[in-house]
Amino acid sequence: MKVFKGKGVYGAVASGKISVFKKQNITIKRIHCANSESEIARVESAKAKTLEQLQSIYEKALKEVGETNAQIFEIHMMMLEDDDYNESIVNIIETQKVNAEYAVAVTADNFAEMFSSMEDAYMQARAADVRDISNRIITNLTGATSDGGDLYDNMIVCADDLAPSETVSLDKDKVVAFVTAHGSSNSHTAILARNMNIPAVIGVGDEFLAQINDGDEAFVDGFTGEIFVNPDDETRDRLILKQHSEEEKKRLLQELKGKENITEDGKRINIFANIGSVDNIGAVLLNDAGGIGLFRSEFLYLENSDYPTEEQQFLAYKRVLERMAGKKVIIRTLDIGADKQVDYFGMKKEENPALGYRAIRICLTRPEIFKVQLRALYRASVYGNLGIMFPMITSVREVEQILTICDEVKKELNEQGVKYSKTVELGVMIETPAAAIISDKLAPLVDFFSVGTNDLTQYTLACDRQNPDIESFCNTHHEAILRLIEMAAENAHKNGIWIGICGELAADTSLTETFLRMGIDELSVSPSFVLKVRDTVRHCNLSK
Ligand code: PEP
Ligand code: MG
């Protein structure tokens, strides 16, 4: 038995088989190969395998996400057969006497550059596709599996770290736990694990990946941050017992379903849920959340290999609203950039991406993308009780610009005779110190605030939320953060609007009473935390 220790970021116990997630960005070496014929044959067989994989992905996508979304894989299959693309690979192998991987990588770079320099936005987006198919061919050439993916039914996904774009490619029905050598508690892998209700351990260290193998049996204890690989009988029995007792505690919490979120002295609060995908709604309903306080809509963009169309977005938002049957649903507009990178946006590499071109900054400088999302949202609004909120706000001017764009979208819809709800609430996220400090000026412009404590902590304490080495400096209970939240709450209420918290801190039950005393109106947490927070609220007494 081998035991590893990191930091548990979601308390649960799971067992399964280790599946090592291999990064796509394999380093390609230029190797001299005199035998061009055999390199060309290698490319041919890797291409045949790629075609097979694309065909099965296409069929899966067709079933799961419909024809429009599946079309992209048809395009990939066509690209794979493109004469110019294939001639380029063969030419490089023959004229430069180099290995197949290198020839594919150079061809991918050349074609991607060519597509990126085209005027037409559709053609520009093909750069990401040509990279995608080339990566697949290279992965097949090197014999690596692209994601360690659908190997086992109960997979413990182990990785160096996982980017949000990588987590979307996992078959989530089969994942029972995440373990990463690096990563931080506020990273999106941690958030995803909480959303999925499965244990996650981060920061296990570099040695970890070197000492485990695909298929090893393991237990992950998200409470203690321990991973037991090939456990002995005693450890196995102990962890199975622990797993059962935790399940029993969760079962007891289920008895709180249907009960009110009310303190002993009668103060009520809303407890909503955070989701990243339409698929999470089952968990929201199962845990009896009063609504959705944060739908991270950027996952629609991350899951796609091209800009999601208005229709695609409309259908997703409509589904969420319909399934929530009149309960409040707050959809956050696109929040990409920083750790959430999407290839087809063609963003430049930045020195400080968290302080860079992200979220509302992209939407305000590329209003054509923003308007597609807003049109989809307003069109969907007639199917339920929609709120829209905007991330990464730092100024009044940004909010004024947003409101102008919303008015333009509504005017267009009016002109086209398209219906939308007239009661859509608009809110801003308070996730920068600037937004909290000027919350008195922002409040009169909007209907609600939602505090994003993950980013508010990062920006207030100057602590990169992705950097595990500084976690000890990243005190989420820091007085500065609590004061900023309190300031925003006071300004919200002075202006007659409501305020919620949707960052991870909302689920920190050691702060529930503090938030209630501040007058916070809503806490939005991962679905699996809803009943635990309800339990805490019901044990608070603010009159004492
Ligand atoms: C936050 O910053 O607290 C938040 C809710 O948004 P995200 O974690 O998606 O940046
Ligand atoms: Mg944020």
Coordinates of C-alpha atoms and ligand atoms in Angstrom, one line a residue:
M1 CA 0.0 0.0 0.0
K2 CA 1.2 3.5 -0.8
V3 CA -0.2 6.5 1.1
F4 CA -0.1 10.1 -0.3
K5 CA -1.3 13.3 1.4
G6 CA -2.5 16.6 0.0
K7 CA -5.3 18.9 0.8
G8 CA -8.9 17.7 0.7
V9 CA -11.2 20.2 -0.9
Y10 CA -14.4 18.3 -0.7
G11 CA -15.2 15.9 2.1
A12 CA -16.3 12.5 0.9
V13 CA -14.7 9.1 0.5
A14 CA -14.6 7.2 -2.7
S15 CA -12.9 4.2 -4.1
G16 CA -12.0 3.3 -7.7
K17 CA -9.3 2.8 -10.2
I18 CA -6.6 5.3 -10.9
S19 CA -6.8 6.9 -14.3
V20 CA -3.8 9.2 -15.0
F21 CA -4.9 12.2 -17.1
K22 CA -2.3 12.8 -19.7
K23 CA -1.9 16.4 -21.0
Q24 CA -2.5 17.0 -24.6
N25 CA 0.5 19.3 -25.0
I26 CA 3.1 16.6 -25.5
T27 CA 6.6 18.1 -26.3
I28 CA 7.4 17.4 -29.9
K29 CA 11.0 16.8 -30.8
R30 CA 12.5 17.2 -34.3
I31 CA 14.1 13.8 -35.1
H32 CA 16.0 13.0 -38.2
C33 CA 14.4 10.0 -40.0
A34 CA 16.0 8.7 -43.2
N35 CA 13.1 6.3 -43.8
S36 CA 10.3 8.7 -45.0
E37 CA 8.1 5.8 -46.2
S38 CA 7.8 4.4 -42.7
E39 CA 7.0 7.8 -41.2
I40 CA 4.3 8.4 -43.8
A41 CA 2.9 4.9 -43.0
R42 CA 2.8 5.9 -39.3
V43 CA 0.9 9.1 -40.1
E44 CA -1.6 7.1 -42.2
S45 CA -2.3 4.6 -39.4
A46 CA -2.6 7.4 -36.8
K47 CA -5.0 9.2 -39.1
A48 CA -7.1 6.1 -39.5
K49 CA -7.3 5.7 -35.7
T50 CA -8.2 9.4 -35.4
L51 CA -11.0 9.0 -38.0
E52 CA -12.4 6.1 -36.0
Q53 CA -12.3 8.2 -32.8
L54 CA -13.9 11.2 -34.4
Q55 CA -16.6 9.0 -35.9
S56 CA -17.5 7.6 -32.5
I57 CA -17.4 11.0 -30.8
Y58 CA -19.6 12.3 -33.6
E59 CA -22.2 9.5 -32.9
K60 CA -22.0 10.1 -29.2
A61 CA -22.5 13.9 -29.7
L62 CA -25.3 13.3 -32.1
K63 CA -27.2 11.4 -29.4
E64 CA -26.3 13.6 -26.5
V65 CA -26.2 17.2 -27.8
G66 CA -28.0 17.0 -31.2
E67 CA -27.0 17.4 -34.8
T68 CA -26.0 21.1 -34.8
N69 CA -23.5 20.6 -32.0
A70 CA -22.2 17.3 -33.4
Q71 CA -21.5 18.9 -36.8
I72 CA -18.1 20.2 -35.6
F73 CA -16.8 16.6 -35.5
E74 CA -18.0 16.2 -39.1
I75 CA -15.9 19.2 -40.0
H76 CA -12.9 17.6 -38.2
M77 CA -13.3 14.5 -40.2
M78 CA -13.4 16.5 -43.4
M79 CA -10.3 18.4 -42.4
L80 CA -8.5 15.1 -41.7
E81 CA -9.0 14.2 -45.4
D82 CA -8.0 17.7 -46.7
D83 CA -5.5 17.3 -49.6
D84 CA -3.5 20.5 -48.8
Y85 CA -3.2 19.5 -45.1
N86 CA -2.0 15.9 -46.0
E87 CA 0.4 17.0 -48.7
S88 CA 2.0 19.4 -46.3
I89 CA 2.7 16.6 -43.8
V90 CA 4.1 14.3 -46.5
N91 CA 6.3 17.1 -48.0
I92 CA 7.8 18.0 -44.6
I93 CA 8.6 14.3 -43.9
E94 CA 10.2 13.8 -47.3
T95 CA 12.0 17.0 -47.9
Q96 CA 13.3 17.5 -44.3
K97 CA 13.8 13.8 -43.5
V98 CA 12.0 14.3 -40.1
N99 CA 9.7 12.3 -37.9
A100 CA 5.9 12.2 -38.4
E101 CA 5.0 14.0 -35.1
Y102 CA 7.2 17.0 -36.0
A103 CA 5.7 17.2 -39.5
V104 CA 2.1 17.1 -38.2
A105 CA 3.0 19.8 -35.6
V106 CA 4.6 22.1 -38.1
T107 CA 1.7 21.7 -40.5
A108 CA -0.8 22.4 -37.6
D109 CA 1.1 25.6 -36.8
N110 CA 1.2 26.8 -40.4
F111 CA -2.5 26.1 -41.1
A112 CA -3.6 27.5 -37.7
E113 CA -1.7 30.7 -38.5
M114 CA -3.2 30.9 -41.9
F115 CA -6.7 30.6 -40.6
S116 CA -6.1 33.1 -37.8
S117 CA -4.9 35.7 -40.3
M118 CA -8.1 35.5 -42.3
E119 CA -10.7 38.3 -42.1
D120 CA -13.7 36.1 -41.7
A121 CA -14.5 35.2 -38.1
Y122 CA -15.7 31.7 -39.1
M123 CA -12.4 30.9 -40.8
Q124 CA -10.5 32.3 -37.9
A125 CA -12.2 29.9 -35.6
R126 CA -11.0 27.0 -37.8
A127 CA -7.5 27.5 -36.3
A128 CA -8.6 25.8 -33.2
D129 CA -10.0 22.9 -35.2
V130 CA -6.9 22.3 -37.1
R131 CA -4.9 22.3 -33.9
D132 CA -7.5 19.9 -32.4
I133 CA -7.3 17.3 -35.1
S134 CA -3.5 17.6 -35.3
N135 CA -3.2 17.0 -31.5
R136 CA -5.3 13.9 -31.9
I137 CA -3.0 12.6 -34.7
I138 CA 0.1 13.4 -32.6
T139 CA -1.5 11.7 -29.5
N140 CA -2.2 8.6 -31.6
L141 CA 1.3 8.7 -33.1
T142 CA 2.9 8.8 -29.6
G143 CA 0.7 6.0 -28.4
A144 CA -0.5 8.2 -25.4
T145 CA -4.1 8.3 -24.4
S146 CA -5.4 11.8 -24.7
D147 CA -7.1 11.9 -21.3
G148 CA -6.7 8.6 -19.6
G149 CA -10.4 8.9 -20.0
D150 CA -13.1 6.4 -20.3
L151 CA -11.0 3.5 -19.1
Y152 CA -12.9 2.5 -16.0
D153 CA -16.3 2.7 -14.6
N154 CA -15.1 4.2 -11.3
M155 CA -12.2 6.5 -12.2
I156 CA -10.1 8.4 -9.8
V157 CA -8.8 11.0 -12.2
C158 CA -5.2 11.9 -11.3
A159 CA -3.4 14.8 -12.9
D160 CA -0.7 17.4 -12.6
D161 CA -3.5 19.9 -12.6
L162 CA -6.7 20.2 -14.6
A163 CA -7.7 23.2 -16.7
P164 CA -11.5 23.8 -17.0
S165 CA -11.3 23.0 -20.7
E166 CA -9.8 19.6 -19.8
T167 CA -12.4 18.8 -17.2
V168 CA -15.2 19.3 -19.7
S169 CA -13.8 16.4 -21.8
L170 CA -14.1 13.9 -19.0
D171 CA -16.9 11.4 -18.9
K172 CA -18.2 12.7 -15.6
D173 CA -20.5 9.7 -15.0
K174 CA -17.4 7.6 -14.5
V175 CA -15.4 9.9 -12.3
V176 CA -15.6 9.2 -8.6
A177 CA -12.7 11.5 -7.4
F178 CA -10.1 13.9 -8.4
V179 CA -6.5 14.0 -7.2
T180 CA -4.0 16.6 -8.5
A181 CA -0.3 17.0 -7.8
H182 CA -0.8 20.8 -7.9
G183 CA -3.9 23.1 -7.9
S184 CA -5.5 25.2 -5.3
S185 CA -8.7 25.0 -3.2
N186 CA -10.4 27.7 -5.3
S187 CA -9.4 26.2 -8.7
H188 CA -12.1 25.1 -11.0
T189 CA -11.3 21.4 -10.4
A190 CA -12.1 21.9 -6.8
I191 CA -15.3 23.7 -7.6
L192 CA -16.2 21.0 -10.1
A193 CA -15.7 18.3 -7.5
R194 CA -18.0 20.1 -5.1
N195 CA -20.6 20.4 -7.8
M196 CA -20.3 16.8 -8.6
N197 CA -20.4 15.8 -5.0
I198 CA -17.2 13.8 -5.1
P199 CA -14.0 13.9 -3.1
A200 CA -11.0 15.9 -4.4
V201 CA -7.5 16.2 -3.1
I202 CA -5.1 18.8 -4.4
G203 CA -1.4 19.5 -3.9
V204 CA -0.3 15.9 -3.5
G205 CA 3.1 16.9 -4.9
D206 CA 5.3 16.0 -7.9
E207 CA 6.2 12.5 -6.6
F208 CA 2.7 11.3 -6.7
L209 CA 2.2 10.9 -10.5
A210 CA 5.6 9.1 -10.7
Q211 CA 4.5 6.5 -8.2
I212 CA 1.1 5.5 -9.4
N213 CA -0.1 3.5 -12.4
D214 CA -3.3 3.4 -14.5
G215 CA -5.6 0.8 -13.0
D216 CA -4.2 0.8 -9.5
E217 CA -7.0 0.3 -6.9
A218 CA -7.3 3.3 -4.6
F219 CA -9.3 5.1 -1.9
V220 CA -9.6 8.9 -1.7
D221 CA -10.4 10.4 1.6
G222 CA -11.4 14.0 0.9
F223 CA -11.7 14.8 4.6
T224 CA -8.1 14.0 5.5
G225 CA -6.7 14.6 2.0
E226 CA -5.3 11.1 1.9
I227 CA -5.0 8.7 -1.0
F228 CA -4.4 5.0 -0.3
V229 CA -3.1 3.2 -3.4
N230 CA -3.5 -0.6 -3.4
P231 CA -4.8 -0.4 0.3
D232 CA -4.3 -3.3 2.7
D233 CA -7.4 -5.1 4.0
E234 CA -7.5 -3.1 7.3
T235 CA -7.4 0.2 5.5
R236 CA -10.0 -0.9 3.0
D237 CA -12.4 -2.0 5.8
R238 CA -11.9 1.2 7.8
L239 CA -12.6 3.4 4.7
I240 CA -15.6 1.5 3.6
L241 CA -17.0 2.0 7.2
K242 CA -16.2 5.7 7.0
Q243 CA -17.9 5.9 3.5
H244 CA -21.0 4.3 4.9
S245 CA -21.1 6.6 8.0
E246 CA -20.7 9.7 5.8
E247 CA -23.5 8.5 3.5
E248 CA -25.7 8.1 6.6
K249 CA -25.0 11.7 7.7
K250 CA -25.9 12.9 4.2
R251 CA -29.1 10.8 4.4
L252 CA -30.0 12.5 7.7
L253 CA -29.6 15.9 6.1
Q254 CA -32.1 14.8 3.5
E255 CA -34.7 15.0 6.3
L256 CA -34.3 18.8 6.0
K257 CA -35.8 18.7 2.6
G258 CA -38.9 20.9 2.3
K259 CA -38.0 22.7 5.6
E260 CA -37.5 26.5 5.7
N261 CA -34.1 28.3 5.9
I262 CA -35.0 30.1 9.1
T263 CA -33.0 30.8 12.2
E264 CA -34.3 29.9 15.7
D265 CA -35.4 33.6 16.1
G266 CA -37.2 33.7 12.8
K267 CA -34.8 35.3 10.3
R268 CA -35.2 33.8 6.8
I269 CA -32.6 33.5 4.1
N270 CA -32.6 32.1 0.5
I271 CA -30.3 29.2 -0.1
F272 CA -29.6 28.7 -3.8
A273 CA -27.3 26.5 -5.8
N274 CA -24.4 27.1 -8.1
I275 CA -24.2 25.1 -11.4
G276 CA -21.8 24.9 -14.3
S277 CA -24.0 22.9 -16.7
V278 CA -27.6 22.0 -17.4
D279 CA -26.8 18.5 -16.2
N280 CA -26.3 19.7 -12.6
I281 CA -30.0 20.6 -12.3
G282 CA -30.8 17.1 -11.0
A283 CA -28.5 17.7 -8.0
V284 CA -30.1 21.2 -7.5
L285 CA -33.6 19.7 -7.2
L286 CA -32.4 16.7 -5.2
N287 CA -30.9 18.9 -2.6
D288 CA -34.0 21.2 -2.5
A289 CA -32.2 24.5 -3.4
G290 CA -34.6 27.5 -3.6
G291 CA -33.2 28.5 -6.9
I292 CA -30.0 28.9 -8.9
G293 CA -27.8 31.7 -7.7
L294 CA -25.0 31.2 -10.2
F295 CA -25.1 29.4 -13.5
R296 CA -21.5 29.7 -14.8
S297 CA -22.5 30.1 -18.5
E298 CA -18.9 30.0 -19.7
F299 CA -19.0 26.3 -19.5
L300 CA -21.2 26.4 -22.6
Y301 CA -18.3 28.1 -24.4
L302 CA -15.7 25.8 -22.9
E303 CA -17.5 22.7 -24.0
N304 CA -17.7 23.9 -27.6
S305 CA -15.1 24.1 -30.2
D306 CA -16.6 27.2 -31.7
Y307 CA -18.7 30.1 -30.4
P308 CA -22.0 28.6 -29.2
T309 CA -24.8 30.0 -31.4
E310 CA -27.7 32.0 -30.1
E311 CA -30.0 29.0 -30.7
Q312 CA -27.7 26.6 -28.8
Q313 CA -27.5 29.1 -25.9
F314 CA -31.2 29.8 -25.9
L315 CA -32.1 26.1 -25.7
A316 CA -29.7 25.6 -22.8
Y317 CA -31.0 28.6 -20.8
K318 CA -34.6 27.6 -21.6
R319 CA -34.0 24.1 -20.3
V320 CA -32.6 25.4 -17.0
L321 CA -35.5 27.9 -16.6
E322 CA -38.2 25.3 -17.4
R323 CA -36.7 22.6 -15.1
M324 CA -36.5 25.1 -12.3
A325 CA -40.2 25.8 -12.8
G326 CA -40.5 29.4 -11.8
K327 CA -37.8 29.4 -9.1
K328 CA -35.2 32.1 -9.5
V329 CA -32.4 31.3 -12.0
I330 CA -29.4 33.7 -12.1
I331 CA -27.3 33.2 -15.2
R332 CA -23.9 34.9 -15.2
T333 CA -22.7 36.1 -18.5
L334 CA -19.6 34.8 -20.1
D335 CA -16.6 34.8 -17.6
I336 CA -13.7 33.5 -19.6
G337 CA -10.0 34.5 -19.5
A338 CA -7.6 34.0 -16.6
D339 CA -7.7 30.2 -15.8
K340 CA -10.7 29.6 -18.2
Q341 CA -9.1 29.8 -21.7
V342 CA -11.0 29.0 -24.8
D343 CA -8.9 28.4 -28.0
Y344 CA -11.3 29.8 -30.5
F345 CA -11.4 33.2 -28.8
G346 CA -7.8 33.6 -30.1
M347 CA -6.7 35.5 -27.0
K348 CA -3.1 36.7 -26.6
K349 CA -0.8 35.2 -24.0
E350 CA -0.8 37.6 -21.0
E351 CA 1.7 38.2 -18.3
N352 CA -1.0 38.5 -15.6
P353 CA -4.2 36.8 -17.0
A354 CA -6.2 37.2 -13.8
L355 CA -5.7 40.9 -14.1
G356 CA -6.1 40.9 -17.8
Y357 CA -8.6 40.5 -20.6
R358 CA -11.3 38.5 -19.0
A359 CA -15.1 38.4 -18.4
I360 CA -16.9 41.6 -18.9
R361 CA -13.9 43.2 -20.4
I362 CA -14.2 40.8 -23.3
C363 CA -17.9 41.3 -23.6
L364 CA -17.6 45.1 -23.7
T365 CA -14.9 45.1 -26.3
R366 CA -16.5 42.4 -28.4
P367 CA -20.2 43.3 -28.1
E368 CA -21.1 41.1 -31.0
I369 CA -20.4 38.0 -28.8
F370 CA -22.1 39.6 -25.8
K371 CA -25.2 40.5 -27.8
V372 CA -25.6 36.9 -29.0
Q373 CA -25.6 35.7 -25.3
L374 CA -28.0 38.5 -24.2
R375 CA -30.4 37.8 -27.0
A376 CA -30.5 34.1 -26.1
L377 CA -31.0 35.0 -22.4
Y378 CA -33.8 37.5 -23.0
R379 CA -35.5 35.1 -25.4
A380 CA -35.3 32.3 -22.8
S381 CA -36.6 34.6 -20.1
V382 CA -40.3 33.9 -20.9
Y383 CA -39.8 30.3 -19.7
G384 CA -39.1 31.1 -16.0
N385 CA -37.8 33.6 -13.5
L386 CA -34.5 34.8 -14.9
G387 CA -31.9 37.1 -13.4
I388 CA -28.7 38.0 -15.3
M389 CA -25.5 39.0 -13.6
F390 CA -22.3 40.4 -14.9
P391 CA -18.8 39.4 -13.7
M392 CA -15.6 41.3 -12.9
I393 CA -17.2 44.7 -12.6
T394 CA -14.9 47.5 -11.4
S395 CA -16.7 50.7 -12.5
V396 CA -20.0 52.6 -12.9
R397 CA -19.1 53.2 -16.5
E398 CA -19.0 49.4 -17.2
V399 CA -22.4 49.0 -15.7
E400 CA -23.8 51.9 -17.8
Q401 CA -22.4 50.3 -20.9
I402 CA -23.9 47.0 -20.1
L403 CA -27.3 48.5 -19.5
T404 CA -27.1 50.4 -22.8
I405 CA -26.3 47.1 -24.6
C406 CA -29.2 45.3 -22.8
D407 CA -31.5 48.1 -24.0
E408 CA -30.3 47.7 -27.5
V409 CA -30.9 44.0 -27.5
K410 CA -34.4 44.5 -26.1
K411 CA -35.1 47.1 -28.7
E412 CA -34.1 44.7 -31.5
L413 CA -36.2 42.0 -30.0
N414 CA -39.2 44.4 -29.8
E415 CA -38.7 45.3 -33.4
Q416 CA -38.6 41.7 -34.4
G417 CA -41.7 40.9 -32.4
V418 CA -39.8 38.5 -30.2
K419 CA -41.2 38.1 -26.7
Y420 CA -39.1 38.5 -23.5
S421 CA -39.9 38.9 -19.9
K422 CA -40.2 42.5 -18.6
T423 CA -39.2 41.4 -15.1
V424 CA -35.7 40.1 -15.7
E425 CA -33.5 41.2 -12.8
L426 CA -30.1 42.5 -13.6
G427 CA -27.3 42.3 -11.1
V428 CA -23.5 42.7 -10.8
M429 CA -21.0 40.5 -9.1
I430 CA -19.0 42.1 -6.3
E431 CA -15.8 40.3 -6.8
T432 CA -13.3 43.1 -7.0
P433 CA -12.4 45.5 -4.1
A434 CA -13.3 48.4 -6.5
A435 CA -16.9 47.1 -6.9
A436 CA -17.3 46.7 -3.1
I437 CA -15.9 50.2 -2.4
I438 CA -18.2 51.9 -5.0
S439 CA -21.1 49.7 -4.2
D440 CA -23.1 52.8 -3.1
K441 CA -22.8 54.0 -6.7
L442 CA -23.5 50.6 -8.3
A443 CA -26.5 49.8 -6.2
P444 CA -28.9 52.4 -7.8
L445 CA -28.2 51.0 -11.2
V446 CA -29.0 47.3 -10.6
D447 CA -31.5 45.0 -9.0
F448 CA -29.1 42.8 -6.9
F449 CA -25.5 42.2 -6.0
S450 CA -23.8 38.8 -5.8
V451 CA -20.5 38.6 -4.0
G452 CA -17.9 36.4 -5.7
T453 CA -15.7 35.7 -2.8
N454 CA -13.3 33.5 -4.8
D455 CA -12.1 36.5 -6.9
L456 CA -12.8 39.0 -4.2
T457 CA -10.3 37.1 -2.0
Q458 CA -7.8 36.9 -4.8
Y459 CA -7.9 40.6 -5.6
T460 CA -8.2 41.9 -2.0
L461 CA -5.3 39.8 -0.6
A462 CA -3.2 39.9 -3.8
C463 CA -3.2 36.1 -3.8
D464 CA -3.4 34.3 -7.1
R465 CA -6.2 31.8 -6.6
Q466 CA -4.4 29.3 -8.8
N467 CA -1.1 29.3 -6.9
P468 CA -1.0 26.6 -4.2
D469 CA 2.3 27.9 -2.8
I470 CA 0.6 30.9 -1.3
E471 CA -2.5 29.3 0.1
S472 CA -1.3 29.9 3.6
F473 CA -1.4 33.7 2.9
C474 CA -4.9 33.4 1.4
N475 CA -7.0 33.8 4.5
T476 CA -10.6 33.8 3.3
H477 CA -11.8 35.0 6.7
H478 CA -9.5 38.0 6.5
E479 CA -11.1 41.1 8.1
A480 CA -10.6 43.1 4.8
I481 CA -12.8 40.7 2.9
L482 CA -15.6 40.6 5.5
R483 CA -15.6 44.4 5.8
L484 CA -15.9 44.7 2.0
I485 CA -18.9 42.2 2.0
E486 CA -20.5 44.1 4.9
M487 CA -20.0 47.4 3.1
A488 CA -21.7 46.0 -0.1
A489 CA -24.5 44.6 2.0
E490 CA -25.2 48.0 3.7
N491 CA -25.1 49.8 0.3
A492 CA -27.4 47.2 -1.2
H493 CA -30.0 47.6 1.5
K494 CA -29.8 51.4 1.6
N495 CA -30.7 51.3 -2.1
G496 CA -33.5 48.7 -1.6
I497 CA -31.8 45.9 -3.5
W498 CA -30.9 42.4 -2.3
I499 CA -27.5 40.9 -1.9
G500 CA -26.2 37.3 -2.1
I501 CA -22.9 35.5 -1.9
C502 CA -22.1 32.9 -4.6
G503 CA -18.4 32.4 -4.0
E504 CA -17.2 29.3 -2.2
L505 CA -17.2 31.2 1.1
A506 CA -21.0 31.0 1.1
A507 CA -20.8 27.3 2.0
D508 CA -18.4 27.9 4.9
T509 CA -20.7 27.2 7.8
S510 CA -18.4 28.8 10.3
L511 CA -19.4 32.1 8.7
T512 CA -23.1 31.5 8.2
E513 CA -24.0 33.4 11.3
T514 CA -21.7 36.3 10.4
F515 CA -23.4 36.6 7.0
L516 CA -26.9 36.4 8.5
R517 CA -25.9 39.3 10.9
M518 CA -24.7 41.3 7.9
G519 CA -28.1 40.9 6.4
I520 CA -27.1 38.8 3.5
D521 CA -30.3 37.8 1.7
E522 CA -29.1 34.7 -0.3
L523 CA -26.3 32.2 -0.1
S524 CA -25.6 30.2 -3.3
V525 CA -23.5 27.1 -2.8
S526 CA -22.7 23.8 -4.6
P527 CA -25.9 21.7 -4.6
S528 CA -24.3 19.2 -2.2
F529 CA -23.9 22.0 0.5
V530 CA -27.5 23.3 0.4
L531 CA -28.8 21.1 3.2
K532 CA -25.7 21.5 5.3
V533 CA -26.1 25.3 5.2
R534 CA -29.8 25.0 5.9
D535 CA -29.0 22.9 9.0
T536 CA -26.6 25.6 10.2
V537 CA -29.1 28.4 9.5
R538 CA -31.7 26.5 11.5
H539 CA -29.3 26.3 14.5
C540 CA -28.5 30.0 14.5
N541 CA -30.0 32.5 16.9
L542 CA -29.3 36.1 16.1
S543 CA -31.1 37.5 19.2
K544 CA -28.4 36.0 21.5
Ligands
PEP1 C1 -16.1 34.0 -7.5 O1 -15.2 34.6 -8.0 O2 -16.3 34.0 -6.3 C2 -17.1 33.4 -8.4 C3 -18.3 32.9 -7.9 O3 -16.8 33.2 -9.7 P1 -15.8 32.2 -10.3 O4 -15.3 31.3 -9.2 O5 -16.4 31.5 -11.4 O6 -14.7 33.1 -10.8
MG2 MG -15.2 35.1 -10.2

